[in-house]
mmCIF file of C-alpha atoms and ligand atoms in Angstrom:
data_model
loop_
_atom_site.group_PDB
_atom_site.id
_atom_site.type_symbol
_atom_site.label_atom_id
_atom_site.label_comp_id
_atom_site.label_asym_id
_atom_site.label_seq_id
_atom_site.Cartn_x
_atom_site.Cartn_y
_atom_site.Cartn_z
ATOM 1 C CA MET A 55 108.838 80.249 106.961
ATOM 2 C CA GLN A 56 107.235 83.222 105.685
ATOM 3 C CA VAL A 57 104.285 82.333 103.000
ATOM 4 C CA ASP A 58 102.983 85.143 100.820
ATOM 5 C CA LEU A 59 100.269 84.815 98.371
ATOM 6 C CA ASP A 60 101.313 86.445 94.869
ATOM 7 C CA TYR A 61 99.319 89.339 93.655
ATOM 8 C CA PHE A 62 96.748 88.225 95.954
ATOM 9 C CA TYR A 63 93.540 89.968 95.086
ATOM 10 C CA ALA A 64 94.078 89.970 91.271
ATOM 11 C CA GLN A 65 94.882 86.227 91.533
ATOM 12 C CA CYS A 66 91.633 85.520 93.173
ATOM 13 C CA GLU A 67 90.062 87.193 90.292
ATOM 14 C CA GLU A 68 92.123 85.111 87.705
ATOM 15 C CA VAL A 69 91.084 81.929 89.663
ATOM 16 C CA ARG A 70 87.261 82.551 89.262
ATOM 17 C CA ASN A 71 87.571 84.110 85.696
ATOM 18 C CA PRO A 72 90.643 82.189 83.922
ATOM 19 C CA THR A 73 90.241 84.279 80.828
ATOM 20 C CA LEU A 74 91.712 87.237 82.595
ATOM 21 C CA LYS A 75 95.053 85.363 83.037
ATOM 22 C CA ASP A 76 97.145 86.925 80.220
ATOM 23 C CA LYS A 77 95.589 90.603 80.296
ATOM 24 C CA PRO A 78 96.488 93.418 82.619
ATOM 25 C CA VAL A 79 94.174 93.059 85.781
ATOM 26 C CA VAL A 80 93.646 95.806 88.212
ATOM 27 C CA VAL A 81 91.762 95.378 91.316
ATOM 28 C CA CYS A 82 90.095 98.660 92.553
ATOM 29 C CA ILE A 83 88.426 100.285 95.579
ATOM 30 C CA TYR A 84 86.311 103.136 94.273
ATOM 31 C CA SER A 85 85.956 106.144 96.950
ATOM 32 C CA GLY A 86 82.244 106.513 96.241
ATOM 33 C CA ARG A 87 82.819 110.202 94.961
ATOM 34 C CA GLY A 88 81.873 108.996 91.455
ATOM 35 C CA GLY A 89 83.858 108.386 88.259
ATOM 36 C CA ASP A 90 87.344 106.827 88.569
ATOM 37 C CA SER A 91 87.994 108.296 92.073
ATOM 38 C CA GLY A 92 89.769 105.681 94.053
ATOM 39 C CA ALA A 93 92.853 103.714 94.404
ATOM 40 C CA VAL A 94 94.556 100.458 93.029
ATOM 41 C CA THR A 95 94.631 97.715 95.890
ATOM 42 C CA THR A 96 97.070 95.550 93.685
ATOM 43 C CA ALA A 97 97.627 94.390 90.020
ATOM 44 C CA ASN A 98 98.656 91.375 88.339
ATOM 45 C CA TYR A 99 102.300 91.020 87.113
ATOM 46 C CA VAL A 100 100.934 91.671 83.581
ATOM 47 C CA ALA A 101 99.888 95.109 84.567
ATOM 48 C CA ARG A 102 102.628 95.709 86.712
ATOM 49 C CA ARG A 103 104.966 95.546 83.578
ATOM 50 C CA TYR A 104 103.350 98.956 82.720
ATOM 51 C CA GLY A 105 103.971 100.327 86.178
ATOM 52 C CA VAL A 106 100.796 99.785 88.019
ATOM 53 C CA ARG A 107 101.130 99.514 91.906
ATOM 54 C CA SER A 108 99.392 99.260 94.841
ATOM 55 C CA GLY A 109 97.908 102.656 96.162
ATOM 56 C CA MET A 110 98.262 104.346 92.946
ATOM 57 C CA SER A 111 94.990 106.087 91.827
ATOM 58 C CA ILE A 112 92.722 104.433 89.184
ATOM 59 C CA VAL A 113 93.265 107.534 87.019
ATOM 60 C CA LYS A 114 96.736 107.015 86.748
ATOM 61 C CA ALA A 115 96.650 103.277 86.216
ATOM 62 C CA LYS A 116 94.004 103.908 83.429
ATOM 63 C CA ARG A 117 96.646 106.182 81.894
ATOM 64 C CA LEU A 118 99.548 103.675 81.995
ATOM 65 C CA LEU A 119 97.265 101.093 80.473
ATOM 66 C CA LYS A 120 95.511 103.197 78.044
ATOM 67 C CA ASP A 121 96.799 101.395 75.041
ATOM 68 C CA VAL A 122 96.248 97.985 76.192
ATOM 69 C CA ASN A 123 93.199 95.729 76.693
ATOM 70 C CA ALA A 124 93.170 95.972 80.417
ATOM 71 C CA VAL A 125 90.661 94.864 82.953
ATOM 72 C CA PHE A 126 89.566 97.026 85.836
ATOM 73 C CA LEU A 127 87.662 95.235 88.582
ATOM 74 C CA LYS A 128 86.129 96.406 91.786
ATOM 75 C CA ALA A 129 87.416 94.639 95.019
ATOM 76 C CA ASP A 130 85.483 91.977 96.498
ATOM 77 C CA LEU A 131 86.859 91.994 100.038
ATOM 78 C CA ASP A 132 84.379 89.130 101.052
ATOM 79 C CA TYR A 133 85.548 86.829 98.397
ATOM 80 C CA TYR A 134 89.340 87.644 99.194
ATOM 81 C CA ASP A 135 88.579 86.632 102.758
ATOM 82 C CA GLU A 136 87.041 83.400 101.944
ATOM 83 C CA VAL A 137 89.906 82.476 99.859
ATOM 84 C CA SER A 138 92.178 83.643 102.723
ATOM 85 C CA ARG A 139 90.498 81.662 105.429
ATOM 86 C CA ARG A 140 90.822 78.622 103.444
ATOM 87 C CA VAL A 141 94.428 78.872 102.411
ATOM 88 C CA MET A 142 95.257 79.974 106.092
ATOM 89 C CA ASN A 143 93.686 76.621 107.257
ATOM 90 C CA ILE A 144 95.905 74.671 104.810
ATOM 91 C CA LEU A 145 99.231 76.619 106.174
ATOM 92 C CA ARG A 146 98.120 76.197 109.876
ATOM 93 C CA GLY A 147 98.411 72.237 109.292
ATOM 94 C CA TYR A 148 102.124 72.622 108.197
ATOM 95 C CA ALA A 149 103.301 74.437 111.302
ATOM 96 C CA ASP A 150 104.234 73.968 114.781
ATOM 97 C CA VAL A 151 102.976 77.503 115.572
ATOM 98 C CA PHE A 152 101.291 79.479 113.156
ATOM 99 C CA GLU A 153 100.786 83.192 113.025
ATOM 100 C CA GLU A 154 98.589 84.975 110.547
ATOM 101 C CA VAL A 155 99.891 88.368 109.747
ATOM 102 C CA SER A 156 97.494 89.676 106.877
ATOM 103 C CA VAL A 157 94.925 88.423 104.576
ATOM 104 C CA ASP A 158 97.677 86.868 102.404
ATOM 105 C CA GLU A 159 100.856 86.261 104.664
ATOM 106 C CA ALA A 160 101.590 84.144 107.514
ATOM 107 C CA TYR A 161 104.662 82.828 109.288
ATOM 108 C CA LEU A 162 105.170 79.262 109.958
ATOM 109 C CA ASP A 163 107.379 78.023 112.863
ATOM 110 C CA VAL A 164 108.534 74.563 111.587
ATOM 111 C CA THR A 165 111.683 74.193 113.309
ATOM 112 C CA GLU A 166 110.640 70.867 115.214
ATOM 113 C CA ARG A 167 109.016 69.382 112.425
ATOM 114 C CA VAL A 168 112.002 69.541 110.231
ATOM 115 C CA LYS A 169 114.417 69.161 113.337
ATOM 116 C CA GLY A 170 116.224 72.265 112.216
ATOM 117 C CA ASP A 171 117.200 70.839 108.766
ATOM 118 C CA TYR A 172 117.146 73.500 105.833
ATOM 119 C CA GLU A 173 116.552 70.707 103.224
ATOM 120 C CA ALA A 174 113.782 69.386 105.029
ATOM 121 C CA ALA A 175 112.380 72.778 105.383
ATOM 122 C CA LYS A 176 112.642 73.493 101.727
ATOM 123 C CA GLN A 177 110.812 70.076 100.732
ATOM 124 C CA LEU A 178 108.152 71.158 103.284
ATOM 125 C CA ALA A 179 107.735 74.402 101.450
ATOM 126 C CA LEU A 180 107.421 72.560 98.137
ATOM 127 C CA ARG A 181 104.674 70.677 99.557
ATOM 128 C CA ILE A 182 103.040 73.700 100.861
ATOM 129 C CA LYS A 183 103.164 75.417 97.502
ATOM 130 C CA GLU A 184 101.992 72.256 95.857
ATOM 131 C CA GLU A 185 98.772 71.999 98.213
ATOM 132 C CA VAL A 186 97.974 75.467 97.724
ATOM 133 C CA LYS A 187 98.125 75.325 94.211
ATOM 134 C CA ARG A 188 95.812 72.093 94.038
ATOM 135 C CA ALA A 189 93.342 73.337 96.537
ATOM 136 C CA GLU A 190 92.928 76.931 95.563
ATOM 137 C CA ASN A 191 94.943 77.361 92.276
ATOM 138 C CA LEU A 192 96.977 79.863 93.716
ATOM 139 C CA THR A 193 100.478 80.588 93.714
ATOM 140 C CA CYS A 194 102.574 81.780 96.599
ATOM 141 C CA SER A 195 106.118 82.613 97.656
ATOM 142 C CA ILE A 196 107.816 81.180 100.517
ATOM 143 C CA GLY A 197 110.953 82.490 102.332
ATOM 144 C CA ILE A 198 112.971 80.288 104.717
ATOM 145 C CA GLY A 199 115.219 81.281 107.292
ATOM 146 C CA PRO A 200 116.553 81.383 110.903
ATOM 147 C CA ASN A 201 114.145 84.058 112.013
ATOM 148 C CA LYS A 202 111.212 86.207 110.792
ATOM 149 C CA VAL A 203 113.028 89.098 109.406
ATOM 150 C CA ILE A 204 114.973 86.990 107.203
ATOM 151 C CA ALA A 205 112.031 84.785 106.131
ATOM 152 C CA LYS A 206 109.739 87.714 105.037
ATOM 153 C CA ILE A 207 112.871 89.120 103.304
ATOM 154 C CA ALA A 208 113.592 85.814 101.570
ATOM 155 C CA SER A 209 109.960 85.254 100.635
ATOM 156 C CA ASP A 210 109.906 88.636 98.885
ATOM 157 C CA TYR A 211 113.259 87.831 96.992
ATOM 158 C CA GLN A 212 111.622 85.665 94.109
ATOM 159 C CA LYS A 213 108.234 86.697 93.082
ATOM 160 C CA PRO A 214 105.960 85.236 91.905
ATOM 161 C CA ASP A 215 105.799 81.469 92.569
ATOM 162 C CA GLY A 216 109.241 81.821 94.738
ATOM 163 C CA LEU A 217 111.088 79.726 96.974
ATOM 164 C CA THR A 218 114.188 81.213 98.638
ATOM 165 C CA VAL A 219 116.338 79.377 101.673
ATOM 166 C CA VAL A 220 118.567 81.393 103.508
ATOM 167 C CA LYS A 221 120.724 79.372 105.933
ATOM 168 C CA PRO A 222 121.718 81.279 109.475
ATOM 169 C CA GLU A 223 125.435 81.340 108.282
ATOM 170 C CA GLU A 224 124.258 83.068 105.001
ATOM 171 C CA ALA A 225 121.704 85.432 106.711
ATOM 172 C CA ALA A 226 123.816 88.702 106.970
ATOM 173 C CA GLN A 227 125.467 88.588 103.873
ATOM 174 C CA PHE A 228 122.227 87.731 102.058
ATOM 175 C CA ILE A 229 120.676 91.076 103.141
ATOM 176 C CA ALA A 230 123.887 93.106 103.286
ATOM 177 C CA LYS A 231 123.576 94.743 99.752
ATOM 178 C CA MET A 232 119.775 95.461 99.942
ATOM 179 C CA ASP A 233 118.446 99.029 100.622
ATOM 180 C CA VAL A 234 117.541 99.473 104.181
ATOM 181 C CA ASP A 235 113.813 99.841 103.327
ATOM 182 C CA LYS A 236 113.921 96.096 102.435
ATOM 183 C CA LEU A 237 114.082 95.520 106.536
ATOM 184 C CA PRO A 238 110.512 95.051 107.629
ATOM 185 C CA GLY A 239 109.545 98.195 109.731
ATOM 186 C CA VAL A 240 111.700 100.564 107.761
ATOM 187 C CA GLY A 241 109.379 103.037 106.001
ATOM 188 C CA ALA A 242 109.989 106.269 104.235
ATOM 189 C CA LYS A 243 110.651 108.071 107.630
ATOM 190 C CA THR A 244 113.317 105.973 108.894
ATOM 191 C CA LYS A 245 115.028 105.439 105.635
ATOM 192 C CA LYS A 246 115.307 109.354 105.420
ATOM 193 C CA VAL A 247 116.803 109.569 108.660
ATOM 194 C CA LEU A 248 119.252 106.660 107.781
ATOM 195 C CA GLU A 249 120.086 108.471 104.522
ATOM 196 C CA GLU A 250 121.075 111.636 106.521
ATOM 197 C CA ILE A 251 123.673 109.547 108.447
ATOM 198 C CA GLY A 252 125.072 107.823 105.188
ATOM 199 C CA VAL A 253 123.266 104.626 105.492
ATOM 200 C CA LYS A 254 122.079 103.311 101.932
ATOM 201 C CA THR A 255 122.208 99.606 102.351
ATOM 202 C CA ILE A 256 121.351 97.172 105.203
ATOM 203 C CA GLY A 257 125.235 96.140 105.097
ATOM 204 C CA ASP A 258 125.892 100.069 105.958
ATOM 205 C CA LEU A 259 123.249 99.735 108.838
ATOM 206 C CA ALA A 260 124.970 96.548 109.936
ATOM 207 C CA LYS A 261 128.372 98.497 110.362
ATOM 208 C CA GLN A 262 126.850 101.314 112.476
ATOM 209 C CA ASP A 263 127.461 101.696 116.035
ATOM 210 C CA PRO A 264 124.689 100.411 118.079
ATOM 211 C CA GLN A 265 124.583 102.989 120.577
ATOM 212 C CA LYS A 266 124.351 105.693 117.848
ATOM 213 C CA LEU A 267 121.345 103.845 116.434
ATOM 214 C CA VAL A 268 119.692 103.844 119.856
ATOM 215 C CA SER A 269 120.272 107.547 120.393
ATOM 216 C CA ILE A 270 118.780 108.388 117.174
ATOM 217 C CA PHE A 271 115.736 106.021 117.104
ATOM 218 C CA GLY A 272 115.459 105.049 120.836
ATOM 219 C CA MET A 273 115.822 101.809 122.497
ATOM 220 C CA LYS A 274 113.352 99.633 120.569
ATOM 221 C CA LEU A 275 113.900 100.627 116.955
ATOM 222 C CA GLY A 276 117.559 101.250 117.457
ATOM 223 C CA ASN A 277 118.226 97.864 118.830
ATOM 224 C CA TYR A 278 115.734 96.259 116.356
ATOM 225 C CA LEU A 279 117.604 97.997 113.355
ATOM 226 C CA TYR A 280 120.900 97.157 114.384
ATOM 227 C CA ASN A 281 120.298 93.302 115.120
ATOM 228 C CA ALA A 282 118.011 92.888 112.032
ATOM 229 C CA ALA A 283 120.551 94.271 109.744
ATOM 230 C CA ASN A 284 123.059 91.752 111.091
ATOM 231 C CA GLY A 285 120.612 89.183 110.432
ATOM 232 C CA ARG A 286 119.568 88.643 114.165
ATOM 233 C CA ASP A 287 115.946 88.903 115.285
ATOM 234 C CA ASP A 288 114.424 86.746 118.067
ATOM 235 C CA GLU A 289 110.639 87.615 117.742
ATOM 236 C CA PRO A 290 108.885 84.280 118.078
ATOM 237 C CA VAL A 291 106.150 83.235 115.752
ATOM 238 C CA LYS A 292 103.128 83.659 117.928
ATOM 239 C CA GLU A 293 99.384 82.506 117.484
ATOM 240 C CA ARG A 294 97.355 85.676 117.034
ATOM 241 C CA ALA A 295 94.061 85.259 118.595
ATOM 242 C CA GLU A 296 91.321 87.526 117.332
ATOM 243 C CA PRO A 297 89.907 90.423 119.732
ATOM 244 C CA THR A 298 86.460 90.126 120.486
ATOM 245 C CA GLN A 299 86.153 93.556 121.869
ATOM 246 C CA PHE A 300 88.012 97.039 122.374
ATOM 247 C CA SER A 301 87.280 99.586 125.040
ATOM 248 C CA ARG A 302 88.610 102.640 126.743
ATOM 249 C CA ILE A 303 87.597 104.149 130.079
ATOM 250 C CA ILE A 304 88.552 107.238 132.004
ATOM 251 C CA THR A 305 88.316 109.122 135.289
ATOM 252 C CA LEU A 306 86.715 112.424 135.175
ATOM 253 C CA ARG A 307 88.585 115.358 136.625
ATOM 254 C CA GLN A 308 85.440 115.781 138.893
ATOM 255 C CA ASP A 309 82.078 113.842 139.361
ATOM 256 C CA ALA A 310 79.320 114.870 136.886
ATOM 257 C CA GLN A 311 75.620 114.387 136.459
ATOM 258 C CA THR A 312 74.829 115.780 133.034
ATOM 259 C CA VAL A 313 75.548 114.637 129.556
ATOM 260 C CA LYS A 314 76.788 117.952 128.867
ATOM 261 C CA GLU A 315 79.385 117.791 131.442
ATOM 262 C CA VAL A 316 80.441 114.074 130.276
ATOM 263 C CA GLU A 317 80.141 114.704 126.544
ATOM 264 C CA GLY A 318 83.900 115.887 126.203
ATOM 265 C CA TYR A 319 85.154 112.893 127.728
ATOM 266 C CA ILE A 320 82.695 110.643 125.476
ATOM 267 C CA ASP A 321 84.548 112.537 122.607
ATOM 268 C CA GLU A 322 88.101 111.916 123.603
ATOM 269 C CA ILE A 323 87.117 108.112 124.351
ATOM 270 C CA CYS A 324 85.455 107.706 120.989
ATOM 271 C CA ARG A 325 88.190 109.361 119.055
ATOM 272 C CA ASP A 326 90.782 107.252 120.866
ATOM 273 C CA LEU A 327 88.818 104.039 120.393
ATOM 274 C CA TYR A 328 87.778 104.558 116.705
ATOM 275 C CA SER A 329 91.338 105.146 115.714
ATOM 276 C CA LYS A 330 92.446 101.915 117.287
ATOM 277 C CA VAL A 331 89.715 99.808 116.073
ATOM 278 C CA SER A 332 89.878 101.130 112.545
ATOM 279 C CA SER A 333 93.699 100.670 112.531
ATOM 280 C CA GLU A 334 92.965 96.935 113.408
ATOM 281 C CA GLY A 335 90.675 96.833 110.607
ATOM 282 C CA TYR A 336 87.335 96.259 112.362
ATOM 283 C CA ALA A 337 83.847 97.531 112.294
ATOM 284 C CA PHE A 338 81.595 96.724 114.894
ATOM 285 C CA LYS A 339 77.831 96.117 115.700
ATOM 286 C CA SER A 340 77.474 96.633 119.339
ATOM 287 C CA VAL A 341 78.409 99.723 121.452
ATOM 288 C CA SER A 342 78.169 99.866 125.249
ATOM 289 C CA VAL A 343 78.749 102.564 127.783
ATOM 290 C CA THR A 344 79.762 102.235 131.303
ATOM 291 C CA CYS A 345 79.601 104.762 134.075
ATOM 292 C CA VAL A 346 81.181 104.103 137.406
ATOM 293 C CA SER A 347 79.327 106.267 140.308
ATOM 294 C CA ASP A 348 80.869 107.938 142.953
ATOM 295 C CA THR A 349 80.064 104.877 145.200
ATOM 296 C CA LEU A 350 81.793 102.786 142.683
ATOM 297 C CA SER A 351 78.865 101.005 141.340
ATOM 298 C CA THR A 352 78.969 100.278 137.770
ATOM 299 C CA TYR A 353 76.188 100.901 135.224
ATOM 300 C CA SER A 354 76.192 100.212 131.532
ATOM 301 C CA ARG A 355 73.565 100.281 128.537
ATOM 302 C CA SER A 356 74.540 98.688 125.461
ATOM 303 C CA GLU A 357 72.892 98.509 121.770
ATOM 304 C CA THR A 358 73.307 96.087 119.105
ATOM 305 C CA TYR A 359 72.522 97.235 115.566
ATOM 306 C CA GLU A 360 71.549 95.440 112.594
ATOM 307 C CA HIS A 361 74.365 96.848 110.340
ATOM 308 C CA PRO A 362 78.126 97.283 111.443
ATOM 309 C CA LEU A 363 78.991 100.679 112.593
ATOM 310 C CA ASP A 364 82.050 102.249 111.142
ATOM 311 C CA GLY A 365 83.169 105.794 111.654
ATOM 312 C CA TYR A 366 83.908 108.005 114.597
ATOM 313 C CA ASP A 367 80.639 110.023 114.129
ATOM 314 C CA SER A 368 78.219 106.831 114.549
ATOM 315 C CA LEU A 369 80.334 105.712 117.349
ATOM 316 C CA LYS A 370 79.947 108.895 119.197
ATOM 317 C CA MET A 371 76.431 109.385 118.302
ATOM 318 C CA ALA A 372 75.647 105.850 119.520
ATOM 319 C CA SER A 373 77.770 106.494 122.787
ATOM 320 C CA ILE A 374 75.941 109.776 123.493
ATOM 321 C CA THR A 375 72.506 108.101 123.200
ATOM 322 C CA LEU A 376 73.377 105.582 125.424
ATOM 323 C CA LEU A 377 74.851 107.710 127.942
ATOM 324 C CA THR A 378 71.566 110.114 127.997
ATOM 325 C CA ARG A 379 69.487 106.808 128.584
ATOM 326 C CA LEU A 380 71.742 105.660 131.476
ATOM 327 C CA LEU A 381 71.958 109.254 133.149
ATOM 328 C CA GLU A 382 68.276 109.810 132.963
ATOM 329 C CA GLU A 383 67.304 106.279 134.407
ATOM 330 C CA GLU A 384 69.979 105.826 137.138
ATOM 331 C CA GLY A 385 70.378 109.649 138.006
ATOM 332 C CA ILE A 386 73.836 108.941 139.241
ATOM 333 C CA LYS A 387 76.882 111.113 139.961
ATOM 334 C CA VAL A 388 79.443 109.793 137.647
ATOM 335 C CA ARG A 389 83.131 109.128 138.493
ATOM 336 C CA ARG A 390 84.670 107.222 135.557
ATOM 337 C CA VAL A 391 83.074 106.773 132.133
ATOM 338 C CA GLY A 392 83.972 104.123 129.359
ATOM 339 C CA VAL A 393 82.983 103.025 125.952
ATOM 340 C CA ARG A 394 83.069 99.479 124.552
ATOM 341 C CA VAL A 395 82.755 97.876 120.724
ATOM 342 C CA SER A 396 82.219 94.445 120.331
ATOM 343 C CA ASP A 397 80.502 91.979 117.686
ATOM 344 C CA LEU A 398 83.675 92.865 115.562
ATOM 345 C CA ILE A 399 83.500 92.587 111.665
ATOM 346 C CA LYS A 400 86.879 92.234 110.046
ATOM 347 C CA LYS A 401 86.939 94.628 107.345
ATOM 348 C CA ARG A 402 90.412 93.923 105.385
ATOM 349 C CA GLY A 403 91.671 96.151 102.743
ATOM 350 C CA GLN A 404 89.884 99.242 104.121
ATOM 351 C CA LYS A 405 92.844 100.756 105.708
ATOM 352 C CA THR A 406 94.194 101.385 102.350
ATOM 353 C CA LEU A 407 91.091 103.048 100.950
ATOM 354 C CA TYR A 408 91.310 105.278 103.970
ATOM 355 C CA GLU A 409 94.667 106.091 103.496
ATOM 356 C CA TYR A 410 93.988 106.968 99.992
ATOM 357 C CA LEU A 411 90.925 109.082 100.920
ATOM 358 C CA THR A 412 92.989 111.094 103.416
ATOM 359 C CA SER A 413 95.847 111.653 101.011
ATOM 360 C CA THR A 414 95.674 113.766 97.908
ATOM 361 C CA ALA A 415 92.703 112.656 95.575
ATOM 362 C CA GLU A 416 93.087 112.767 91.641
HETATM 363 N N1 DCP B 645 96.584 95.578 99.562
HETATM 364 C C1 DCP B 645 95.786 96.785 99.268
HETATM 365 N N2 DCP B 645 96.392 98.058 99.390
HETATM 366 C C2 DCP B 645 97.782 98.218 99.127
HETATM 367 C C3 DCP B 645 98.581 97.084 99.456
HETATM 368 C C4 DCP B 645 98.101 95.677 99.072
HETATM 369 O O1 DCP B 645 94.802 96.723 99.233
HETATM 370 N N3 DCP B 645 98.335 99.499 99.233
HETATM 371 C C5 DCP B 645 96.029 94.305 99.212
HETATM 372 C C6 DCP B 645 95.787 93.742 97.906
HETATM 373 C C7 DCP B 645 96.838 92.672 97.761
HETATM 374 C C8 DCP B 645 96.819 92.280 99.285
HETATM 375 O O2 DCP B 645 96.689 93.434 100.085
HETATM 376 O O3 DCP B 645 96.550 91.917 96.888
HETATM 377 C C9 DCP B 645 98.380 91.596 99.658
HETATM 378 O O4 DCP B 645 99.187 92.588 99.409
HETATM 379 P P1 DCP B 645 100.599 92.382 99.184
HETATM 380 O O5 DCP B 645 101.428 93.484 99.435
HETATM 381 O O6 DCP B 645 101.319 91.020 99.672
HETATM 382 O O7 DCP B 645 100.550 92.381 97.733
HETATM 383 P P2 DCP B 645 100.256 91.354 96.582
HETATM 384 O O8 DCP B 645 99.819 90.188 97.069
HETATM 385 O O9 DCP B 645 99.188 92.163 95.743
HETATM 386 O O10 DCP B 645 101.390 91.327 95.662
HETATM 387 P P3 DCP B 645 102.802 90.583 95.823
HETATM 388 O O11 DCP B 645 102.899 89.209 94.685
HETATM 389 O O12 DCP B 645 103.792 91.570 95.527
HETATM 390 O O13 DCP B 645 102.937 89.644 97.135
HETATM 391 CA CA1 CA B 646 101.266 88.893 98.505
HETATM 392 CA CA1 CA B 647 101.546 90.472 101.952
#
């Protein structure tokens, strides 16, 4: 079962201010460059009727809604996170195995509790929808299927407030007529390559020679595409533990004693580490630098900041400061150097802003 909350940020706003309900509501992240510079995170279905979409510039959304009484709100990510946490706790209670995928989306393996019966699964889904509505006044859409791929496509099939059940024997046919990019994992790039070999629908893809797909996309993606297009997917629903730290360590080409000699390695580590941490959606409050000496002793220095750090520059600056202190105090020959960030803070929705800021701004 896949559960996805409808127009999530905008629906949260409607919940705390019901007078918004009949108006177009657009939830925005402002870039901080002033004016209307920034992006739309999501919009309610009233605003979507005017063509407003996630990721669109605020300027464009305002243009689309210029003749109507629309409401533009600044995203309140902490509030959506809190609502999300409460909804996830409800959903978890209905699953044999629970996998939270994003702020508004989760997979529930319910195979055992419904004993593989699709009608029982449907009744369970109706109860879930009822409880989420009663507890949080939110609607969601649920898809039920024999695997994650089918469940996800099914939850997207009727929205908002949808419920779609796809039995194993219906799976391949259910997706066959859909465009290939309805398959999770098929983005613009893969779609384009598939178009070049004459594949437009999932049904077209299902009929391809799997060897050919592997030769174009590699083993992993090629096999996935072939199987998923045929309604097959054996990815298990699995609990996701939140990470507590991220780290990188590398061995120097030759032992070093000064900050100047080690700085280039720190730079490389920080770039790599920051891109990992930010793509996972975290900021961090603690940074630690570790050095392994030529005699294989380990030394480290760490610092915890009052406010979370977020950014490659601040990570590098913090790391260099710690490295400087460590080398001054220990006077060692460094063989390996590493950086670790911890005290992680989840910052949901921010990736979209970053993507927006690094693409063309209006
Ligand atoms: N989001 C975002 N930037 C995007 C896409 C989404 O910040 N480019 C945020 C806002 C959404 C939330 O993530 O409310 C969930 O995203 P969904 O793709 O599930 O979209 P919605 O829940 O908004 O709408 P739908 O009813 O289509 O599920
Ligand atoms: Ca959603
Ligand atoms: Ca979602």
